[in-house]
Amino acid sequence: DASVPEQVHREVTAALSQIEGIGSTKIDFDIQEPAAAPSGAGAIGKAVIPGVKNIIAVASGKGGVGKSTVSANLAVALASTGASVGLCDCDLYGPSMALMFGTDERPLATEDNEIIPLIRHGVKLISMGFLLSDASPVIVRGPMATRYTQQFLQQVMWGDLDYLILDLPPGTGDIQLTVVQTVTVAGAVIVTTPQEVALIDARKAVSMFAKVNVPIIGIVENMSYFRCPDTGKRYDIFGNGGGQREAKRLGVPLLGQIPIDIATREGGDNGMPIALQSTDSNEISASFASIARNVVANLR
């Protein structure tokens, strides 16, 4: 619109003329056409990551529901099928993948300042936990969190991947919005526990993805129940059926139910995700394998 630079010229000239000591003014404009969208960009400038076929976000409305455990084991379960898989730990403030995959290596960079991801259990990894010591907090405001997230997505040498799993922080804040505005996300997996206080926040996460046109792949109900190892009796510590009811209400699949399990916790603490174990002999590993199959089947 040609009237815009004219208006800017008038208003700037008028403002400068009010300043004592300024005589005549001359203002130069450099008017350029907007840059073309990058190759593969979507309607609002979102881009694909070269070589990455499917980007899957794993999200939750609140913390403490086991989202990182689901992310790590989903990545391992997918890799065990022969797929090429990457895992980006987008939780800058509480990164956990360094511990959950049992490595404290530091990633290297190329001459072009591209970050080379670490590889553990057949999964390519990047996490703020690889860049900081265990005791070092990440103290950054929103704009810097946005920048770090964009670097993890766009400046890491992911190579050819069938699936890139994004372990998002809890909530619906800057990092989540940065992800969905930066790259094309194929779908989101929502992790919740059965009780209503977790489902309330899960609905907020679902609503956020709906507003940015990211499809919901389905719901994973974590900490679904506890089975006593001595008696085999089942205890529904956080209630029963919450994930199933919520999935039905939303019209999305319940991808699977994961019980509270000591070996799962130990695997996460020891850098050996439970999904590494044989699905023939381990019920939890078999559950994650089933969830991985359901995720693939429900990708749109």
CSV table of C-alpha atoms in Angstrom, one decimal:
chain,number,residue,atom,x,y,z
A,1,ASP,CA,0.0,0.0,0.0
A,2,ALA,CA,1.7,3.2,-1.2
A,3,SER,CA,-0.1,5.3,1.5
A,4,VAL,CA,1.8,3.5,4.3
A,5,PRO,CA,5.3,5.0,3.6
A,6,GLU,CA,3.7,8.4,2.9
A,7,GLN,CA,2.0,8.3,6.3
A,8,VAL,CA,5.2,7.2,8.0
A,9,HIS,CA,7.1,10.0,6.3
A,10,ARG,CA,4.5,12.6,7.5
A,11,GLU,CA,4.4,11.4,11.1
A,12,VAL,CA,8.2,11.0,11.5
A,13,THR,CA,8.8,14.5,10.0
A,14,ALA,CA,6.2,16.0,12.3
A,15,ALA,CA,7.7,14.3,15.3
A,16,LEU,CA,11.2,15.5,14.4
A,17,SER,CA,10.1,19.0,13.8
A,18,GLN,CA,9.0,19.3,17.4
A,19,ILE,CA,12.6,18.6,18.7
A,20,GLU,CA,14.5,21.8,19.4
A,21,GLY,CA,17.7,22.2,17.3
A,22,ILE,CA,16.5,20.2,14.3
A,23,GLY,CA,16.2,22.1,11.1
A,24,SER,CA,15.3,20.4,7.8
A,25,THR,CA,14.9,16.7,7.7
A,26,LYS,CA,15.4,14.1,5.0
A,27,ILE,CA,14.1,10.6,5.4
A,28,ASP,CA,15.2,7.7,3.1
A,29,PHE,CA,13.0,4.6,2.7
A,30,ASP,CA,14.1,1.2,1.5
A,31,ILE,CA,10.9,-0.6,0.5
A,32,GLN,CA,11.2,-4.3,-0.4
A,33,GLU,CA,8.9,-7.1,-1.3
A,34,PRO,CA,8.4,-9.7,1.5
A,35,ALA,CA,10.8,-12.6,1.2
A,36,ALA,CA,9.5,-15.7,-0.4
A,37,ALA,CA,8.5,-18.5,2.0
A,38,PRO,CA,11.1,-21.3,2.3
A,39,SER,CA,10.7,-24.5,0.4
A,40,GLY,CA,8.2,-26.8,2.1
A,41,ALA,CA,6.6,-24.0,4.1
A,42,GLY,CA,3.0,-24.1,5.0
A,43,ALA,CA,0.3,-21.5,4.7
A,44,ILE,CA,1.7,-19.5,7.7
A,45,GLY,CA,5.4,-20.1,7.1
A,46,LYS,CA,5.7,-23.3,8.9
A,47,ALA,CA,8.4,-25.5,7.4
A,48,VAL,CA,9.2,-29.1,7.2
A,49,ILE,CA,12.5,-30.4,8.6
A,50,PRO,CA,14.4,-31.8,5.6
A,51,GLY,CA,14.4,-35.6,5.7
A,52,VAL,CA,11.9,-35.9,8.5
A,53,LYS,CA,8.7,-37.6,7.4
A,54,ASN,CA,6.5,-37.2,10.6
A,55,ILE,CA,6.8,-34.9,13.5
A,56,ILE,CA,4.9,-36.1,16.6
A,57,ALA,CA,4.4,-34.0,19.6
A,58,VAL,CA,3.9,-35.7,23.0
A,59,ALA,CA,2.1,-33.3,25.3
A,60,SER,CA,0.3,-32.9,28.6
A,61,GLY,CA,-1.7,-30.2,30.3
A,62,LYS,CA,0.1,-30.6,33.6
A,63,GLY,CA,3.4,-31.9,34.9
A,64,GLY,CA,4.0,-35.2,36.7
A,65,VAL,CA,1.9,-37.4,34.4
A,66,GLY,CA,4.8,-39.3,32.9
A,67,LYS,CA,5.0,-37.5,29.6
A,68,SER,CA,8.8,-37.9,29.3
A,69,THR,CA,8.5,-41.6,30.1
A,70,VAL,CA,6.0,-42.0,27.4
A,71,SER,CA,8.1,-40.0,24.9
A,72,ALA,CA,11.3,-42.0,25.6
A,73,ASN,CA,9.6,-45.4,25.4
A,74,LEU,CA,7.5,-44.5,22.4
A,75,ALA,CA,10.8,-43.5,20.6
A,76,VAL,CA,12.5,-46.7,21.6
A,77,ALA,CA,9.4,-48.8,20.6
A,78,LEU,CA,9.2,-47.2,17.2
A,79,ALA,CA,13.0,-47.7,16.7
A,80,SER,CA,12.6,-51.3,17.5
A,81,THR,CA,10.3,-51.8,14.5
A,82,GLY,CA,13.2,-50.7,12.2
A,83,ALA,CA,12.0,-47.1,11.8
A,84,SER,CA,14.5,-44.3,12.0
A,85,VAL,CA,13.6,-42.2,15.0
A,86,GLY,CA,14.7,-38.9,16.6
A,87,LEU,CA,13.7,-37.5,20.0
A,88,CYS,CA,13.9,-33.7,20.7
A,89,ASP,CA,13.6,-32.8,24.4
A,90,CYS,CA,11.8,-29.5,24.1
A,91,ASP,CA,11.4,-29.2,27.9
A,92,LEU,CA,14.2,-26.7,28.4
A,93,TYR,CA,13.5,-26.1,32.0
A,94,GLY,CA,13.2,-29.7,33.1
A,95,PRO,CA,15.2,-31.8,30.6
A,96,SER,CA,15.2,-35.4,31.4
A,97,MET,CA,16.3,-37.3,28.3
A,98,ALA,CA,20.0,-37.3,29.3
A,99,LEU,CA,19.1,-39.4,32.4
A,100,MET,CA,16.5,-41.5,30.7
A,101,PHE,CA,18.8,-42.5,27.9
A,102,GLY,CA,21.9,-42.9,30.2
A,103,THR,CA,24.3,-40.5,28.6
A,104,ASP,CA,26.1,-37.3,29.7
A,105,GLU,CA,27.9,-36.8,26.4
A,106,ARG,CA,28.1,-33.4,24.8
A,107,PRO,CA,26.9,-33.0,21.2
A,108,LEU,CA,29.4,-31.7,18.6
A,109,ALA,CA,28.8,-29.2,15.9
A,110,THR,CA,29.8,-29.0,12.3
A,111,GLU,CA,31.7,-26.2,10.6
A,112,ASP,CA,28.3,-24.8,9.5
A,113,ASN,CA,27.2,-24.6,13.2
A,114,GLU,CA,24.8,-27.5,12.8
A,115,ILE,CA,24.4,-29.6,16.0
A,116,ILE,CA,25.1,-33.3,15.6
A,117,PRO,CA,22.6,-35.3,17.7
A,118,LEU,CA,23.7,-38.1,20.0
A,119,ILE,CA,22.6,-41.6,19.3
A,120,ARG,CA,21.5,-43.9,22.1
A,121,HIS,CA,19.4,-47.1,21.9
A,122,GLY,CA,19.0,-46.5,18.2
A,123,VAL,CA,17.4,-43.1,18.7
A,124,LYS,CA,18.9,-39.7,17.7
A,125,LEU,CA,18.7,-37.3,20.7
A,126,ILE,CA,19.0,-33.7,21.5
A,127,SER,CA,18.3,-32.1,24.9
A,128,MET,CA,19.3,-29.2,27.0
A,129,GLY,CA,20.4,-31.8,29.5
A,130,PHE,CA,23.3,-32.6,27.2
A,131,LEU,CA,24.5,-29.0,27.2
A,132,LEU,CA,24.3,-28.3,31.0
A,133,SER,CA,25.5,-30.0,34.1
A,134,ASP,CA,22.8,-31.7,36.3
A,135,ALA,CA,22.8,-28.8,38.8
A,136,SER,CA,22.7,-26.0,36.2
A,137,PRO,CA,19.2,-24.4,35.9
A,138,VAL,CA,18.0,-22.9,32.6
A,139,ILE,CA,17.0,-19.4,33.5
A,140,VAL,CA,15.7,-17.8,30.3
A,141,ARG,CA,12.7,-15.7,29.4
A,142,GLY,CA,10.2,-16.5,26.7
A,143,PRO,CA,12.2,-15.0,23.7
A,144,MET,CA,15.3,-17.0,24.5
A,145,ALA,CA,13.2,-20.2,25.1
A,146,THR,CA,11.7,-19.6,21.7
A,147,ARG,CA,15.2,-19.3,20.1
A,148,TYR,CA,16.6,-22.4,21.8
A,149,THR,CA,13.5,-24.4,20.7
A,150,GLN,CA,13.9,-23.2,17.1
A,151,GLN,CA,17.6,-24.2,17.1
A,152,PHE,CA,16.8,-27.7,18.3
A,153,LEU,CA,14.3,-28.1,15.5
A,154,GLN,CA,16.1,-26.4,12.7
A,155,GLN,CA,19.8,-26.5,13.4
A,156,VAL,CA,20.2,-30.2,14.4
A,157,MET,CA,21.4,-32.6,11.8
A,158,TRP,CA,18.4,-35.0,12.1
A,159,GLY,CA,19.1,-36.6,8.7
A,160,ASP,CA,16.5,-39.0,7.3
A,161,LEU,CA,13.9,-39.8,10.0
A,162,ASP,CA,10.6,-41.7,9.8
A,163,TYR,CA,9.5,-40.1,13.1
A,164,LEU,CA,10.7,-37.2,15.2
A,165,ILE,CA,9.2,-37.2,18.7
A,166,LEU,CA,9.0,-33.9,20.4
A,167,ASP,CA,8.8,-34.2,24.2
A,168,LEU,CA,7.0,-30.9,25.1
A,169,PRO,CA,7.0,-29.3,28.5
A,170,PRO,CA,3.7,-29.3,30.4
A,171,GLY,CA,1.2,-26.6,29.8
A,172,THR,CA,0.3,-24.4,26.8
A,173,GLY,CA,3.0,-21.8,26.8
A,174,ASP,CA,5.8,-20.2,24.6
A,175,ILE,CA,7.6,-23.5,23.7
A,176,GLN,CA,4.4,-25.3,22.6
A,177,LEU,CA,3.4,-22.3,20.4
A,178,THR,CA,6.9,-22.0,19.0
A,179,VAL,CA,6.9,-25.6,17.9
A,180,VAL,CA,3.5,-25.5,16.2
A,181,GLN,CA,4.4,-22.2,14.5
A,182,THR,CA,7.9,-23.3,13.4
A,183,VAL,CA,7.3,-26.8,11.9
A,184,THR,CA,4.5,-28.8,10.5
A,185,VAL,CA,3.4,-31.3,13.3
A,186,ALA,CA,1.7,-34.4,12.0
A,187,GLY,CA,-0.2,-35.0,15.2
A,188,ALA,CA,-0.1,-34.8,19.0
A,189,VAL,CA,-0.2,-37.6,21.6
A,190,ILE,CA,-1.8,-36.4,24.8
A,191,VAL,CA,-0.6,-38.0,28.1
A,192,THR,CA,-2.8,-38.0,31.1
A,193,THR,CA,-3.5,-39.9,34.3
A,194,PRO,CA,-7.0,-41.2,35.1
A,195,GLN,CA,-8.1,-38.7,37.7
A,196,GLU,CA,-10.2,-35.6,36.8
A,197,VAL,CA,-7.6,-33.1,38.0
A,198,ALA,CA,-5.2,-34.3,35.2
A,199,LEU,CA,-8.0,-34.7,32.6
A,200,ILE,CA,-9.0,-31.0,33.1
A,201,ASP,CA,-5.5,-29.9,32.1
A,202,ALA,CA,-5.3,-32.5,29.3
A,203,ARG,CA,-8.4,-30.9,27.8
A,204,LYS,CA,-6.6,-27.6,27.7
A,205,ALA,CA,-3.7,-29.1,25.7
A,206,VAL,CA,-6.2,-30.7,23.3
A,207,SER,CA,-7.9,-27.3,22.9
A,208,MET,CA,-4.6,-25.6,22.2
A,209,PHE,CA,-3.7,-28.1,19.4
A,210,ALA,CA,-7.2,-27.7,17.9
A,211,LYS,CA,-6.7,-23.9,17.7
A,212,VAL,CA,-3.5,-24.3,15.7
A,213,ASN,CA,-4.9,-27.1,13.5
A,214,VAL,CA,-2.7,-29.9,14.8
A,215,PRO,CA,-4.7,-33.2,14.9
A,216,ILE,CA,-4.8,-35.3,18.0
A,217,ILE,CA,-3.5,-38.8,17.4
A,218,GLY,CA,-4.9,-40.1,20.6
A,219,ILE,CA,-4.6,-40.3,24.4
A,220,VAL,CA,-2.2,-42.4,26.5
A,221,GLU,CA,-3.4,-43.1,30.0
A,222,ASN,CA,-0.3,-43.4,32.2
A,223,MET,CA,-0.3,-44.6,35.8
A,224,SER,CA,-3.5,-46.3,34.9
A,225,TYR,CA,-3.4,-48.7,37.8
A,226,PHE,CA,-1.0,-50.6,40.1
A,227,ARG,CA,-0.8,-54.3,40.2
A,228,CYS,CA,0.7,-55.7,43.5
A,229,PRO,CA,3.6,-57.9,42.6
A,230,ASP,CA,2.9,-60.2,45.6
A,231,THR,CA,-0.8,-60.8,45.2
A,232,GLY,CA,-1.5,-59.7,41.6
A,233,LYS,CA,-4.4,-57.6,42.9
A,234,ARG,CA,-5.1,-54.4,40.9
A,235,TYR,CA,-5.4,-51.1,42.6
A,236,ASP,CA,-6.9,-48.1,40.7
A,237,ILE,CA,-4.9,-45.5,42.7
A,238,PHE,CA,-5.9,-42.5,40.4
A,239,GLY,CA,-9.4,-43.7,39.5
A,240,ASN,CA,-10.6,-45.9,36.7
A,241,GLY,CA,-11.5,-45.3,33.1
A,242,GLY,CA,-10.8,-41.5,32.9
A,243,GLY,CA,-8.6,-41.8,29.8
A,244,GLN,CA,-11.2,-44.0,28.0
A,245,ARG,CA,-14.0,-41.6,28.8
A,246,GLU,CA,-12.0,-38.6,27.7
A,247,ALA,CA,-10.9,-40.3,24.5
A,248,LYS,CA,-14.6,-41.1,23.7
A,249,ARG,CA,-15.7,-37.6,24.5
A,250,LEU,CA,-13.1,-36.2,22.1
A,251,GLY,CA,-13.6,-38.8,19.5
A,252,VAL,CA,-10.0,-39.9,19.4
A,253,PRO,CA,-8.4,-43.3,20.1
A,254,LEU,CA,-7.2,-44.4,23.5
A,255,LEU,CA,-3.8,-45.5,22.4
A,256,GLY,CA,-3.0,-47.5,25.5
A,257,GLN,CA,-2.9,-47.7,29.3
A,258,ILE,CA,0.4,-47.9,31.2
A,259,PRO,CA,0.3,-49.0,34.8
A,260,ILE,CA,2.5,-47.7,37.6
A,261,ASP,CA,5.4,-50.1,37.6
A,262,ILE,CA,8.7,-50.3,39.5
A,263,ALA,CA,10.7,-51.6,36.6
A,264,THR,CA,9.5,-48.7,34.4
A,265,ARG,CA,10.7,-46.2,36.9
A,266,GLU,CA,14.0,-48.0,37.4
A,267,GLY,CA,14.6,-48.1,33.6
A,268,GLY,CA,14.1,-44.4,33.4
A,269,ASP,CA,16.5,-43.7,36.2
A,270,ASN,CA,19.1,-46.1,34.8
A,271,GLY,CA,19.0,-44.9,31.2
A,272,MET,CA,17.4,-48.1,30.0
A,273,PRO,CA,13.8,-47.4,28.9
A,274,ILE,CA,11.5,-50.4,29.6
A,275,ALA,CA,10.6,-50.6,25.9
A,276,LEU,CA,14.1,-52.1,25.3
A,277,GLN,CA,13.0,-55.3,27.0
A,278,SER,CA,11.5,-58.2,25.1
A,279,THR,CA,7.8,-57.7,24.4
A,280,ASP,CA,7.3,-61.5,24.9
A,281,SER,CA,8.4,-61.4,28.5
A,282,ASN,CA,7.6,-57.9,29.7
A,283,GLU,CA,4.0,-56.6,29.8
A,284,ILE,CA,4.9,-52.9,29.9
A,285,SER,CA,7.3,-53.2,27.0
A,286,ALA,CA,4.5,-54.9,25.1
A,287,SER,CA,2.1,-52.1,26.0
A,288,PHE,CA,4.5,-49.5,24.6
A,289,ALA,CA,4.9,-51.5,21.4
A,290,SER,CA,1.2,-51.6,21.1
A,291,ILE,CA,1.0,-47.8,21.6
A,292,ALA,CA,3.7,-47.3,18.9
A,293,ARG,CA,1.6,-49.4,16.5
A,294,ASN,CA,-1.5,-47.4,17.3
A,295,VAL,CA,0.3,-44.1,16.9
A,296,VAL,CA,1.5,-45.1,13.4
A,297,ALA,CA,-1.9,-46.4,12.5
A,298,ASN,CA,-3.7,-43.2,13.5
A,299,LEU,CA,-1.3,-40.7,11.8
A,300,ARG,CA,-3.4,-38.8,9.3
